[in-house]
C-alpha cells in the first residue's frame, strides 16, 4: 500500500450555514448524492480499497441508517468520529488518527468535486520524493465574486510544479517579500493569483509524525502547508544538517524534535546514492546539485482545464449541482420514480428515487431529490429541490434552492429564493423574489449570479 | 516599391516632424541613438587618455561592435552622441567604414561638452527633433548580436493597439544567476505581467537580502505575474519618440534607471508602460567594468557573439584579418612565435606582434605590434597595442594598456591595470588590484573641471609631467614610471556607483550563502502560536520594548502610559489584559536583562528600583479595587509560574519583598496616590485559593506572618483615624 487515503468530512460548512443548518455538509445532496460521495468516488475510481473517513457522529449515523444518503461505495470505509463542536482543525484531525497512519497519506476534503486525473498529483509526489504535493485549479468565475478582496498569491517555479511561495493578500501589507536566496535558486518565479486550492494533499508520513509532535498546528491549509513551503528554504534542510541526519536515520524518532524538521523516507540512503550518481537535475543554470540539496520539497499540480469545485459556498453548491450529471453515470430519472407521461424535462435535469411527478410539469436544469412530490402544472427551472419536498399545483420555481421536507403551497411563485429545511410556503400565490424563507436570514444571497 | 520607400523617407526627412503620425512609423528608416559616453569614471584612469567607447576589446574598439550590432539589426540612421574626448571618437568614426558612402547605416556625430548624463543627451535629441519614430537606444560599450527586429515588431504592435501607452521595450538576455557575463552590480530583478510582458517592477538587487514588491503592482487585473532574476540587462532599449519628450518634461531624469523608475511609479498617473523582450539565444552585454570586460572578451574569443568574431574583421580595416585555428587561437598577420612557446586556448594575437621562446599563453588577447620576451606566462591577460613585455614576466587577469612596458621578472597578480605609457620593473611583483597610471592621483582634484572638456586635457597632463612628482620605486620598480592610482580619492558628491573600483565587485560564487545562515529566520519559527495568543504576545513584546526604551531614553512615565494605551487600542486588548501584561513584563524584566539564573535576592534587588521607576505607570492602571485584585492575581500567577526557578520559600520571600515595597509606596504616598491598598491584599488572601499550588503558597508561614502584620497594621490605622 503506497498511500493511505484520508477523507476529511467533519467540516461544518460555516460559509453556507443556510444549507447546513439541518444537513451536515458532507451529506448535502448534490445531484442526489451526498457531497462526500464525490471525493470517495474519485478515490474509488483510481483504485483505493480503503479510506479513513474522519467525520462527526451525526454524519456517521446518517451514513449507516438513512437510505436517502446511502453511499454507493464499494471501498472499505474506516470511519473515525470526532467531536462535532470540538473545533478541530484538519491538522488536529490528522493528529487524531496518527496511530492509523502507516504510510504516506492522501488527504481529501469532503467538499471536493473534480474530474482531475489524480495520478498527476501523486506522480509529482513520487517523482520528486516530495514532502507535500497538492492540487490547485484555476478559479471559476462564480467563485471570484465571493472572495474578491483577499487573493491568494501562489509562487511556482519555471516548470509550474514546485511550490515556492504562498501567502494571502491580507498578510502582504508591506508588499510581497521574497528572499533573494530563493530567487537565486529559482530565478524565474511565476506568481499566480486566482487559483482555488482543492484541499487535496499528498503528505509524507513524517509530516503526520511531525504533526503529532507539534500540537500548535491545527489546520493543514492555514498553517501546515505555508509552514512547509517556507521551510523548504530554511537552513535546516540543507548543508551539513543532512550529513548527521543520514547517520541518525535509525533513531529518527528521537531526532524528530520540534525544531528539527527533517523528513527521512524509507529508502533515504538509496535515493541519496541514486541522486548523486545520476546526471539528472531539476534545474539548469547554476551547477549545484539537484534541488540545491534541499530535502523538503513542496509541489503543486495546477489544473488548467477540467472541473474542480469546492462546495463551500452557496454559489459553489448551486454550480456543483449543475455540473453533477457529468459525474454520475446513472440515468437522469431514477427507475423507481413515478413519472407522468405528459411532462417536459430537460436532459440536464435529474430526478431522484421515489419521486412523484405529475402531469403538465416542466423541469429544466434542475435536480429533484429523493421522495419528492411534484404536483400538476409546476414549472421548475434552474433549481435544486432536495429530498422529501412537496410542491403543490401550479407553482413556479426559478433559480431557487428548496431544502429537505419543505412544502411549497399551491400556486407559489419563487424566484431566486432559498427555502429552509421543513419550511412551509403558504398557498396564497404570493410572489417571492430574492428572499429566503428560512431560519437564518442575515446571510447575503448570491443567487443573482446563477 | 523602392520608389515608394524613397518617397516615404524623403517626406519624412522634412524637419520638425516629431509628432509624425504613427502609421507612417513602420516605413520610416529605423533610427538609433548611440551614447558614446558612460558619464561615469568607472574606467579611470584608463579613460583619462582614451574614451571608453574606443577601448579595444578583442583588438577592435568597442563602439565598432555597437555600430555593427545596430547596422546588422537594420538601423539605417545612427546618431552618435559624444562628450568626453569627443574629437577622438569623431576621428575614429570618420576613418571607419561607417562613414564611407557605401555604409548602409548613416552615422551622424553630435558632440557637446554639456552632456552630463543620458538625460541631457535625450533632451538634446528632443530639442533638435532628430527622431521621427521608434528608435534604438544603446550605449557605446554594448557588445551584442541580438536581432531586435522581433522586439521592434512587438513594440510597434503594442503601440498600434494601444496608442502611445508603451513607451519603451527593454531587451534582456536570459542567463541564470551566477553566469559569467552577469555583472553582480548590475543584477536586477524584474516583475512582469506574464501575459503582456509589461514590466511592473524593476530593481537592482545589489546588496539586498529580501526583495520587496509593492502590492499595487499586483492590482493590474492580471492574475499571473512573473518574478525574474534570470535576466541580464543588455542596455539596449527600443524607445518611442515620447521617451525624449518625457526626458524633457522631467528634467530630473538623468539615467535610464531614473526613467524606468519614474515611468513605473507614475504608471497610474501618466499611463505609460514599459515592456520587455527576452532573447534566449542572442548575446548582449554592456562592458560596465573590467570584470565585464574580461567576461565579454572571453565570450568574444570563444565565439559566443558570432557572427562578430575576431577573424571576421567586420570593421574592414586593412591588415587586421587573422586566422582562426582550433582551441580558439587567432593569429594576425606577421605574428612571430618563438621556439617552445605555447598558445594553449582562447588566444587572440594582433598583427605584427612577436613572442619570444618558451612562453605560455592562455585565455588572453594581445594587441598589435607588441613584443613579448621569453618565458612569459600570460593568463587572462589583456595586452593592448605597442606593449613591450620583457622576459620572465607572469601576468594574470590584468589589463595592460597601449605603449606600456613591463620589464624583466615582473609579476602582475590578478586584477591589476597598467594604464597608458606606464613602465613597470624590473623584478617587482604588483599585488592584486593595483592600478598604475601616469596620472598622479592628486591630479584628480585639480582637473575635476576638465572631466567634461575633451582632449585639451592630454596636453595639460604633459605640463604636469614637467612638475614631475617622483615615482616611487617600491611601487613600480627601479626603472618604473607611473603612480599607484587610488580610486577612493573621488568626490563624495559623485554617484555611489563611481566610488566602486575599476574591476567591479569580485564575483563570489555565492556571496550571501554564508551570511544567510546566520540570519535569524523570524517567520520560520516552528511554533505557530494560535491567533488569539498572538495579540497578547505581541502586546507583551511591545510593552517590554516600550519600557526598555523608557529606561534607556528616560522617557517620562506619562508618555509610557500613552504608548501602552495606544497598544491597547491597536491590538484591542482589555484593560485587564493590559495590566496582566504589564505586571508580567515588569516581573520578568530582571530575567530579561540578567538571564534566568539569578537568585532571589538578586532578583529583588533588580526589581525594586524598577518598580520605583514605573510606579506611576502602575498607578495609572491600578485604580479600582477590582484592578488591584487583578494586579495581585497577576503577581501570584507569575510567582507560581516561576516554580522551577526557586523553591517556594524563596518565592515567598520575593513576593514579600514586592508587597513590602508596594506597601511602602502606599504609606509613603499618603494613601491618595496608592497602587495597592492593604485591604485589597487581605481580600486577595481571603479569596478562595484556586489551585493546589496557590493554596500552598498561602499556607506559607512567611506570607501568613505578613498578612497578620497587615491585619494588625490596619487595625491600628483604624484606631488612629478614630
mmCIF file of N, CA and C in Angstrom, chain B residues 160-208:
data_model
loop_
_atom_site.group_PDB
_atom_site.id
_atom_site.type_symbol
_atom_site.label_atom_id
_atom_site.label_comp_id
_atom_site.label_asym_id
_atom_site.label_seq_id
_atom_site.Cartn_x
_atom_site.Cartn_y
_atom_site.Cartn_z
ATOM 1 N N UNK B 160 0.521 50.238 -31.653
ATOM 2 C CA UNK B 160 -0.611 50.369 -32.550
ATOM 3 C C UNK B 160 -1.900 50.025 -31.812
ATOM 4 N N UNK B 161 -1.824 48.952 -31.020
ATOM 5 C CA UNK B 161 -3.015 48.503 -30.317
ATOM 6 C C UNK B 161 -3.484 49.546 -29.316
ATOM 7 N N UNK B 162 -2.568 49.988 -28.527
ATOM 8 C CA UNK B 162 -2.926 50.987 -27.533
ATOM 9 C C UNK B 162 -2.048 52.192 -27.770
ATOM 10 N N UNK B 163 -2.641 53.200 -28.265
ATOM 11 C CA UNK B 163 -1.868 54.331 -28.757
ATOM 12 C C UNK B 163 -1.009 54.933 -27.646
ATOM 13 N N UNK B 164 0.274 54.947 -27.926
ATOM 14 C CA UNK B 164 1.226 55.676 -27.088
ATOM 15 C C UNK B 164 1.231 55.264 -25.618
ATOM 16 N N UNK B 165 0.799 54.058 -25.341
ATOM 17 C CA UNK B 165 0.850 53.619 -23.945
ATOM 18 C C UNK B 165 2.242 53.090 -23.626
ATOM 19 N N UNK B 166 2.695 52.181 -24.454
ATOM 20 C CA UNK B 166 4.012 51.602 -24.205
ATOM 21 C C UNK B 166 5.070 52.545 -24.761
ATOM 22 N N UNK B 167 5.967 52.974 -23.900
ATOM 23 C CA UNK B 167 6.962 53.930 -24.372
ATOM 24 C C UNK B 167 8.306 53.267 -24.613
ATOM 25 N N UNK B 168 8.513 52.105 -24.024
ATOM 26 C CA UNK B 168 9.844 51.530 -24.135
ATOM 27 C C UNK B 168 9.778 50.006 -24.075
ATOM 28 N N UNK B 169 10.611 49.369 -24.856
ATOM 29 C CA UNK B 169 10.768 47.925 -24.744
ATOM 30 C C UNK B 169 12.223 47.664 -24.395
ATOM 31 N N UNK B 170 12.443 47.083 -23.266
ATOM 32 C CA UNK B 170 13.813 46.810 -22.851
ATOM 33 C C UNK B 170 14.183 45.404 -23.301
ATOM 34 N N UNK B 171 15.420 45.256 -23.719
ATOM 35 C CA UNK B 171 15.850 43.952 -24.221
ATOM 36 C C UNK B 171 16.677 43.268 -23.141
ATOM 37 N N UNK B 172 16.286 42.064 -22.831
ATOM 38 C CA UNK B 172 17.018 41.291 -21.833
ATOM 39 C C UNK B 172 17.504 39.996 -22.456
ATOM 40 N N UNK B 173 18.552 39.508 -21.888
ATOM 41 C CA UNK B 173 19.046 38.208 -22.319
ATOM 42 C C UNK B 173 18.851 37.249 -21.159
ATOM 43 N N UNK B 174 18.428 36.052 -21.481
ATOM 44 C CA UNK B 174 18.209 35.078 -20.426
ATOM 45 C C UNK B 174 19.555 34.504 -19.982
ATOM 46 N N UNK B 175 19.886 34.630 -18.740
ATOM 47 C CA UNK B 175 21.080 33.951 -18.242
ATOM 48 C C UNK B 175 20.930 33.795 -16.741
ATOM 49 N N UNK B 176 21.177 32.610 -16.293
ATOM 50 C CA UNK B 176 20.880 32.301 -14.885
ATOM 51 C C UNK B 176 21.812 33.062 -13.963
ATOM 52 N N UNK B 177 21.415 33.199 -12.725
ATOM 53 C CA UNK B 177 22.281 33.880 -11.763
ATOM 54 C C UNK B 177 23.615 33.158 -11.674
ATOM 55 N N UNK B 178 24.661 33.917 -11.523
ATOM 56 C CA UNK B 178 25.976 33.299 -11.438
ATOM 57 C C UNK B 178 26.629 33.121 -12.796
ATOM 58 N N UNK B 179 25.916 33.439 -13.840
ATOM 59 C CA UNK B 179 26.505 33.350 -15.166
ATOM 60 C C UNK B 179 27.647 34.351 -15.269
ATOM 61 N N UNK B 180 28.667 33.971 -16.034
ATOM 62 C CA UNK B 180 29.863 34.802 -16.051
ATOM 63 C C UNK B 180 29.585 36.191 -16.600
ATOM 64 N N UNK B 181 28.738 36.257 -17.615
ATOM 65 C CA UNK B 181 28.537 37.571 -18.218
ATOM 66 C C UNK B 181 27.548 38.415 -17.418
ATOM 67 N N UNK B 182 27.108 37.886 -16.300
ATOM 68 C CA UNK B 182 26.236 38.716 -15.458
ATOM 69 C C UNK B 182 27.100 39.474 -14.494
ATOM 70 N N UNK B 183 26.872 40.751 -14.475
ATOM 71 C CA UNK B 183 27.685 41.595 -13.629
ATOM 72 C C UNK B 183 26.954 41.733 -12.301
ATOM 73 N N UNK B 184 27.620 41.341 -11.252
ATOM 74 C CA UNK B 184 26.977 41.302 -9.939
ATOM 75 C C UNK B 184 26.345 42.638 -9.564
ATOM 76 N N UNK B 185 27.025 43.704 -9.955
ATOM 77 C CA UNK B 185 26.491 45.003 -9.522
ATOM 78 C C UNK B 185 25.332 45.457 -10.388
ATOM 79 N N UNK B 186 25.170 44.829 -11.549
ATOM 80 C CA UNK B 186 24.040 45.197 -12.392
ATOM 81 C C UNK B 186 22.899 44.206 -12.263
ATOM 82 N N UNK B 187 23.000 43.311 -11.299
ATOM 83 C CA UNK B 187 21.961 42.307 -11.139
ATOM 84 C C UNK B 187 20.621 42.977 -10.910
ATOM 85 N N UNK B 188 19.643 42.495 -11.605
ATOM 86 C CA UNK B 188 18.338 43.125 -11.488
ATOM 87 C C UNK B 188 17.282 42.076 -11.193
ATOM 88 N N UNK B 189 16.199 42.572 -10.689
ATOM 89 C CA UNK B 189 15.031 41.717 -10.540
ATOM 90 C C UNK B 189 13.878 42.451 -11.221
ATOM 91 N N UNK B 190 13.133 41.703 -11.977
ATOM 92 C CA UNK B 190 12.062 42.311 -12.747
ATOM 93 C C UNK B 190 10.777 41.569 -12.442
ATOM 94 N N UNK B 191 9.740 42.301 -12.180
ATOM 95 C CA UNK B 191 8.428 41.677 -12.044
ATOM 96 C C UNK B 191 7.611 42.067 -13.257
ATOM 97 N N UNK B 192 7.046 41.077 -13.902
ATOM 98 C CA UNK B 192 6.291 41.372 -15.109
ATOM 99 C C UNK B 192 4.926 40.716 -15.068
ATOM 100 N N UNK B 193 4.095 41.220 -15.911
ATOM 101 C CA UNK B 193 2.818 40.587 -16.159
ATOM 102 C C UNK B 193 3.085 39.477 -17.174
ATOM 103 N N UNK B 194 2.776 38.240 -16.819
ATOM 104 C CA UNK B 194 3.177 37.129 -17.693
ATOM 105 C C UNK B 194 2.604 37.258 -19.089
ATOM 106 N N UNK B 195 1.414 37.760 -19.175
ATOM 107 C CA UNK B 195 0.779 37.731 -20.481
ATOM 108 C C UNK B 195 1.257 38.874 -21.367
ATOM 109 N N UNK B 196 1.247 40.079 -20.823
ATOM 110 C CA UNK B 196 1.550 41.221 -21.683
ATOM 111 C C UNK B 196 3.026 41.565 -21.708
ATOM 112 N N UNK B 197 3.813 40.912 -20.878
ATOM 113 C CA UNK B 197 5.234 41.218 -20.783
ATOM 114 C C UNK B 197 5.483 42.653 -20.324
ATOM 115 N N UNK B 198 4.510 43.205 -19.679
ATOM 116 C CA UNK B 198 4.690 44.554 -19.164
ATOM 117 C C UNK B 198 5.539 44.500 -17.905
ATOM 118 N N UNK B 199 6.483 45.408 -17.810
ATOM 119 C CA UNK B 199 7.325 45.448 -16.622
ATOM 120 C C UNK B 199 6.572 46.191 -15.523
ATOM 121 N N UNK B 200 6.468 45.541 -14.378
ATOM 122 C CA UNK B 200 5.752 46.164 -13.267
ATOM 123 C C UNK B 200 6.705 46.663 -12.196
ATOM 124 N N UNK B 201 7.829 46.040 -12.140
ATOM 125 C CA UNK B 201 8.776 46.407 -11.089
ATOM 126 C C UNK B 201 10.164 46.108 -11.608
ATOM 127 N N UNK B 202 11.068 47.034 -11.349
ATOM 128 C CA UNK B 202 12.433 46.870 -11.864
ATOM 129 C C UNK B 202 13.353 47.379 -10.788
ATOM 130 N N UNK B 203 14.248 46.541 -10.371
ATOM 131 C CA UNK B 203 15.050 46.918 -9.218
ATOM 132 C C UNK B 203 16.415 46.277 -9.317
ATOM 133 N N UNK B 204 17.413 47.024 -8.895
ATOM 134 C CA UNK B 204 18.741 46.420 -8.778
ATOM 135 C C UNK B 204 18.786 45.651 -7.470
ATOM 136 N N UNK B 205 19.390 44.504 -7.501
ATOM 137 C CA UNK B 205 19.329 43.678 -6.299
ATOM 138 C C UNK B 205 20.587 43.775 -5.471
ATOM 139 N N UNK B 206 21.555 44.508 -5.955
ATOM 140 C CA UNK B 206 22.832 44.504 -5.260
ATOM 141 C C UNK B 206 22.661 44.861 -3.783
ATOM 142 N N UNK B 207 23.163 43.984 -2.940
ATOM 143 C CA UNK B 207 23.157 44.274 -1.511
ATOM 144 C C UNK B 207 21.835 44.025 -0.820
ATOM 145 N N UNK B 208 20.853 43.549 -1.543
ATOM 146 C CA UNK B 208 19.564 43.313 -0.898
ATOM 147 C C UNK B 208 19.463 41.846 -0.504
#
